[in-house]
Short mmCIF file of C-alpha atoms in Angstrom, two decimals:
data_model
loop_
_atom_site.label_atom_id
_atom_site.label_comp_id
_atom_site.label_asym_id
_atom_site.label_seq_id
_atom_site.Cartn_x
_atom_site.Cartn_y
_atom_site.Cartn_z
CA MET A 1 4.73 6.91 12.38
CA LEU A 2 1.09 5.94 12.12
CA TYR A 3 0.25 2.46 10.92
CA ARG A 4 -2.19 -0.35 11.09
CA THR A 5 -1.42 -4.04 11.35
CA MET A 6 -3.47 -6.56 9.41
CA ALA A 7 -2.80 -9.78 7.58
CA THR A 8 0.70 -8.95 6.48
CA GLY A 9 2.07 -8.60 10.00
CA LEU A 10 4.74 -6.18 8.76
CA ARG A 11 4.53 -4.01 11.86
CA HIS A 12 3.45 -4.48 15.45
CA PRO A 13 1.62 -1.96 17.63
CA ILE A 14 3.91 0.16 19.81
CA ASN A 15 3.07 1.32 23.32
CA PHE A 16 1.84 4.89 22.88
CA GLY A 17 2.92 5.95 26.34
CA MET A 18 6.54 5.09 25.57
CA LEU A 19 6.36 6.94 22.26
CA CYS A 20 4.98 10.07 23.88
CA HIS A 21 8.10 10.24 26.04
CA SER A 22 10.20 10.88 22.92
CA PHE A 23 8.34 14.12 22.28
CA ARG A 24 8.97 17.29 24.26
CA SER A 25 5.77 16.56 26.12
CA SER A 26 3.06 13.92 26.08
CA ILE A 27 0.60 16.60 25.03
CA ALA A 28 2.51 17.23 21.82
CA ALA A 29 2.46 13.53 20.99
CA CYS A 30 -1.24 13.25 21.58
CA ARG A 31 -1.83 16.30 19.41
CA MET A 32 0.12 14.68 16.55
CA LEU A 33 -1.88 11.46 16.84
CA ASN A 34 -5.15 13.35 16.95
CA SER A 35 -4.17 15.46 13.96
CA PHE A 36 -3.99 12.32 11.77
CA VAL A 37 -6.64 9.96 13.06
CA ALA A 38 -9.11 11.99 15.10
CA SER A 39 -9.54 15.20 13.13
CA GLY A 40 -13.16 15.77 12.11
CA GLU A 41 -16.26 13.64 12.39
CA ASN A 42 -15.43 11.75 9.20
CA TYR A 43 -12.31 10.11 10.64
CA PRO A 44 -12.76 9.14 14.31
CA ALA A 45 -9.92 6.95 15.46
CA LYS A 46 -11.94 4.88 17.91
CA ARG A 47 -14.61 3.87 15.40
CA TYR A 48 -12.03 3.12 12.74
CA GLN A 49 -10.00 0.91 15.02
CA SER A 50 -12.94 -1.14 16.25
CA LYS A 51 -14.48 -1.54 12.80
CA HIS A 52 -11.33 -2.57 10.94
CA ARG A 53 -9.45 -4.18 13.85
CA PHE A 54 -6.43 -1.98 13.57
CA HIS A 55 -3.80 -0.55 15.88
CA PHE A 56 -2.73 3.08 15.68
CA SER A 57 0.51 4.55 16.85
CA CYS A 58 2.61 7.65 16.44
CA ARG A 59 6.36 8.16 16.40
CA ALA A 60 8.53 11.27 16.46
CA HIS A 61 10.81 11.78 13.48
CA SER A 62 14.51 11.15 13.83
CA ASN A 63 16.99 13.62 12.33
CA ALA A 64 17.55 11.26 9.41
CA SER A 65 13.83 11.31 8.63
CA LYS A 66 13.68 15.09 8.82
CA ASN A 67 16.67 15.54 6.54
CA GLN A 68 15.68 13.06 3.83
CA SER A 69 16.06 14.48 0.32
CA ASN A 70 13.14 15.56 -1.80
CA PRO A 71 11.44 12.84 -3.89
CA PRO A 72 12.12 12.66 -7.63
CA GLU A 73 9.98 14.69 -9.96
CA ARG A 74 7.14 13.16 -11.97
CA ALA A 75 8.33 11.07 -14.90
CA LEU A 76 7.08 12.11 -18.31
CA GLY A 77 5.31 9.84 -20.75
CA LEU A 78 3.86 7.40 -18.23
CA PRO A 79 1.75 4.60 -19.74
CA ASN A 80 -1.99 4.89 -19.19
CA LEU A 81 -3.48 3.08 -16.24
CA GLU A 82 -5.73 0.19 -17.25
CA LEU A 83 -8.48 -0.68 -14.76
CA PRO A 84 -9.26 -4.42 -14.68
CA PRO A 85 -12.97 -5.28 -14.79
CA PRO A 86 -14.68 -5.96 -11.46
CA ILE A 87 -13.93 -9.42 -10.12
CA PRO A 88 -17.18 -11.41 -9.75
CA HIS A 89 -17.78 -12.99 -6.37
CA ILE A 90 -18.99 -16.23 -7.93
CA SER A 91 -16.10 -18.44 -6.93
CA ARG A 92 -14.49 -18.42 -3.53
CA THR A 93 -10.99 -17.75 -4.82
CA THR A 94 -9.43 -15.43 -7.41
CA ALA A 95 -6.79 -16.65 -9.85
CA LEU A 96 -3.20 -15.48 -9.48
CA LEU A 97 -2.09 -12.75 -11.86
CA THR A 98 -1.04 -14.17 -15.23
CA LYS A 99 1.98 -12.95 -17.18
CA PRO A 100 -0.12 -11.23 -19.90
CA GLU A 101 -2.17 -9.53 -17.17
CA ALA A 102 1.06 -8.34 -15.55
CA VAL A 103 2.20 -6.77 -18.83
CA ASN A 104 -1.16 -5.07 -19.37
CA TYR A 105 -2.07 -3.94 -15.85
CA LEU A 106 1.00 -4.12 -13.61
CA TYR A 107 3.50 -2.30 -15.84
CA PRO A 108 1.72 1.12 -15.65
CA LEU A 109 1.68 0.75 -11.86
CA TYR A 110 5.34 -0.22 -11.85
CA CYS A 111 6.18 2.98 -13.75
CA ARG A 112 4.45 4.90 -10.97
CA GLY A 113 6.57 3.35 -8.25
CA TRP A 114 4.61 0.21 -7.33
CA VAL A 115 6.84 -2.81 -6.71
CA ILE A 116 6.55 -6.48 -5.84
CA LYS A 117 8.17 -7.46 -2.56
CA SER A 118 8.57 -10.94 -1.15
CA MET A 119 7.61 -10.96 2.52
CA VAL A 120 6.33 -13.29 5.21
CA PRO A 121 2.52 -13.24 5.63
CA ASN A 122 0.92 -13.25 9.05
CA ASP A 123 -2.74 -13.81 8.27
CA GLY A 124 -3.42 -16.90 10.36
CA PHE A 125 -4.00 -19.05 7.26
CA ASN A 126 -0.71 -19.31 5.39
CA ASP A 127 2.71 -20.56 6.43
CA PRO A 128 4.29 -17.79 8.59
CA ASP A 129 7.77 -19.04 7.67
CA ARG A 130 7.28 -18.92 3.91
CA LYS A 131 7.63 -15.68 1.95
CA SER A 132 5.10 -14.67 -0.68
CA PRO A 133 4.71 -11.69 -3.06
CA PHE A 134 2.99 -8.44 -2.07
CA LEU A 135 2.13 -5.42 -4.21
CA VAL A 136 3.54 -2.29 -2.54
CA GLY A 137 3.05 1.39 -3.40
CA LYS A 138 4.44 4.52 -1.73
CA PHE A 139 3.09 8.08 -1.79
CA THR A 140 4.75 11.27 -0.51
CA VAL A 141 1.98 13.84 -0.03
CA LYS A 142 1.99 17.60 0.44
CA GLY A 143 1.07 17.64 4.13
CA PRO A 144 -1.09 16.20 6.96
CA LYS A 145 -4.33 17.37 5.33
CA SER A 146 -3.43 15.55 2.10
CA ALA A 147 -2.51 12.44 4.11
CA ARG A 148 -5.91 12.40 5.81
CA GLN A 149 -7.62 12.84 2.46
CA LEU A 150 -5.70 9.94 0.91
CA LEU A 151 -6.48 7.67 3.86
CA ARG A 152 -10.20 8.49 3.65
CA ASP A 153 -10.13 7.67 -0.06
CA LEU A 154 -8.23 4.45 0.64
CA LEU A 155 -10.86 3.32 3.15
CA SER A 156 -13.63 4.20 0.72
CA ILE A 157 -12.03 2.04 -1.98
CA GLU A 158 -11.68 -0.79 0.54
CA ASP A 159 -15.41 -0.70 1.25
CA GLN A 160 -16.25 -0.43 -2.44
CA GLU A 161 -13.99 -3.29 -3.55
CA LYS A 162 -14.25 -5.43 -0.41
CA GLN A 163 -10.47 -5.66 -0.55
CA HIS A 164 -8.54 -5.00 2.64
CA VAL A 165 -4.99 -3.69 2.54
CA SER A 166 -2.35 -2.59 5.04
CA PHE A 167 -0.75 0.83 5.23
CA GLU A 168 1.94 2.74 7.11
CA LEU A 169 1.98 6.49 7.55
CA TRP A 170 5.14 8.41 8.42
CA SER A 171 4.00 11.72 9.81
CA GLY A 172 5.76 15.02 9.30
CA LYS A 173 5.75 18.01 6.98
CA ARG A 174 5.73 15.67 3.96
CA PRO A 175 3.91 12.51 5.13
CA VAL A 176 4.77 9.23 3.41
CA ILE A 177 2.08 6.57 3.03
CA THR A 178 3.04 3.01 2.08
CA VAL A 179 0.25 0.69 0.91
CA THR A 180 0.62 -3.10 0.86
CA THR A 181 -1.89 -5.50 -0.68
CA GLN A 182 -2.10 -9.25 -1.30
CA THR A 183 -4.79 -11.85 -1.93
CA HIS A 184 -4.35 -14.36 0.86
CA SER A 185 -6.01 -17.34 -0.86
CA ALA A 186 -5.35 -17.02 -4.58
CA ARG A 187 -6.05 -19.86 -6.99
CA LYS A 188 -3.01 -21.28 -8.75
CA SER A 189 -2.98 -21.40 -12.53
CA PRO A 190 -3.76 -24.85 -14.00
CA GLU A 191 -0.74 -24.36 -16.26
CA LEU A 192 1.55 -24.06 -13.24
CA GLU A 193 -0.18 -26.45 -10.88
CA ALA A 194 -2.04 -29.64 -11.74
CA VAL A 195 -4.06 -29.49 -8.52
CA ASN A 196 -6.46 -26.57 -8.11
CA SER A 197 -4.88 -25.40 -4.84
CA THR A 198 -4.44 -21.92 -3.38
CA GLU A 199 -1.58 -19.80 -2.11
CA PRO A 200 -1.05 -16.15 -1.12
CA GLY A 201 -0.15 -13.91 -4.05
CA ILE A 202 -1.09 -11.02 -6.31
CA THR A 203 -4.36 -11.11 -8.24
CA LEU A 204 -6.44 -8.72 -10.32
CA ARG A 205 -8.16 -7.69 -7.08
CA ASP A 206 -4.88 -6.21 -5.86
CA ILE A 207 -4.18 -4.60 -9.24
CA ARG A 208 -7.66 -3.10 -9.38
CA PHE A 209 -7.29 -1.62 -5.90
CA ALA A 210 -3.92 -0.07 -6.78
CA VAL A 211 -5.24 1.42 -10.04
CA LEU A 212 -8.27 2.95 -8.30
CA LEU A 213 -6.02 4.47 -5.65
CA GLU A 214 -3.65 5.85 -8.29
CA LYS A 215 -6.56 7.43 -10.16
CA VAL A 216 -7.71 9.13 -6.96
CA VAL A 217 -4.18 10.45 -6.41
CA GLU A 218 -4.00 11.81 -9.96
CA ASN A 219 -7.39 13.53 -9.68
CA THR A 220 -6.83 15.12 -6.26
CA ASN A 221 -3.32 16.52 -6.83
CA ILE A 222 -2.12 15.69 -3.31
CA LEU A 223 1.36 14.37 -4.11
CA PHE A 224 4.38 16.40 -3.04
CA SER A 225 6.04 18.16 -6.01
CA GLY A 226 3.86 16.17 -8.38
CA GLN A 227 5.65 12.95 -7.43
CA GLU A 228 4.12 10.09 -9.37
CA SER A 229 6.95 7.71 -10.11
CA GLN A 230 10.02 6.64 -8.22
CA ASN A 231 11.48 5.32 -11.48
CA SER A 232 12.51 8.49 -13.28
CA SER A 233 14.73 6.85 -15.90
CA ASP A 234 13.16 5.09 -18.88
CA ILE A 235 16.28 2.92 -19.19
CA VAL A 236 16.05 1.83 -15.56
CA GLN A 237 12.32 1.21 -15.98
CA SER A 238 12.86 -0.99 -19.01
CA SER A 239 15.72 -3.06 -17.62
CA THR A 240 14.30 -3.64 -14.15
CA TRP A 241 10.82 -4.38 -15.49
CA LYS A 242 12.20 -7.06 -17.80
CA GLU A 243 14.08 -8.53 -14.86
CA LEU A 244 10.94 -8.51 -12.73
CA LEU A 245 8.87 -10.11 -15.46
CA SER A 246 11.51 -12.79 -15.99
CA GLN A 247 11.03 -13.88 -12.37
CA TYR A 248 7.36 -14.71 -12.94
CA PRO A 249 5.68 -16.56 -11.23
CA TRP A 250 6.75 -14.49 -8.23
CA LYS A 251 7.38 -16.21 -4.93
#
């Protein structure tokens, strides 16, 4: 498993020497790590780690991971992705996602497998004991080459949008990449809060990042078996989306 640890604190770096012992030889482990983060001049692990302050690691698959069933096929009739306009950097904070914005922008992402998860942030600014919402997407790609391509595109979008996210990469024949994003100091809506205070949450910055990443995925055809949505049933989509929307504002 390859991952980086940022503001979310969802994972912690693992001692690589201990992980290598789980492989048949330490050489095999090092080869796996290099195959994901040090292949080619465009993706040097050392420069990436120092620039973005990340930790890399690698873990051998368990039998359960190897034997996991194939992902569901692409759902038909997905709603079109709507890209929010660029967020101006005039004010210091970005407003939390409103309910109408969620209907317009979040629903197409939801139909493609993006979910909202309540987790504890670890960004050094917010309460580490209080959960807050994160936008989470998962991609199962065709192979290691596709995984490297998606990660390069992800980093390019980060630089373009000045929006930093966290990701996890499960290596293997069909790598799985999980992307997590949140705005750490989002401005509360005046309708919900009399005082113009901030809290961690989901904003149009997070939505915009997710849409741009989804568009890259659609254009590059790197998903395994055309997987685009984990919600293959329209009935399930409708019922669970209404339930999710009813819980707004998310905490």
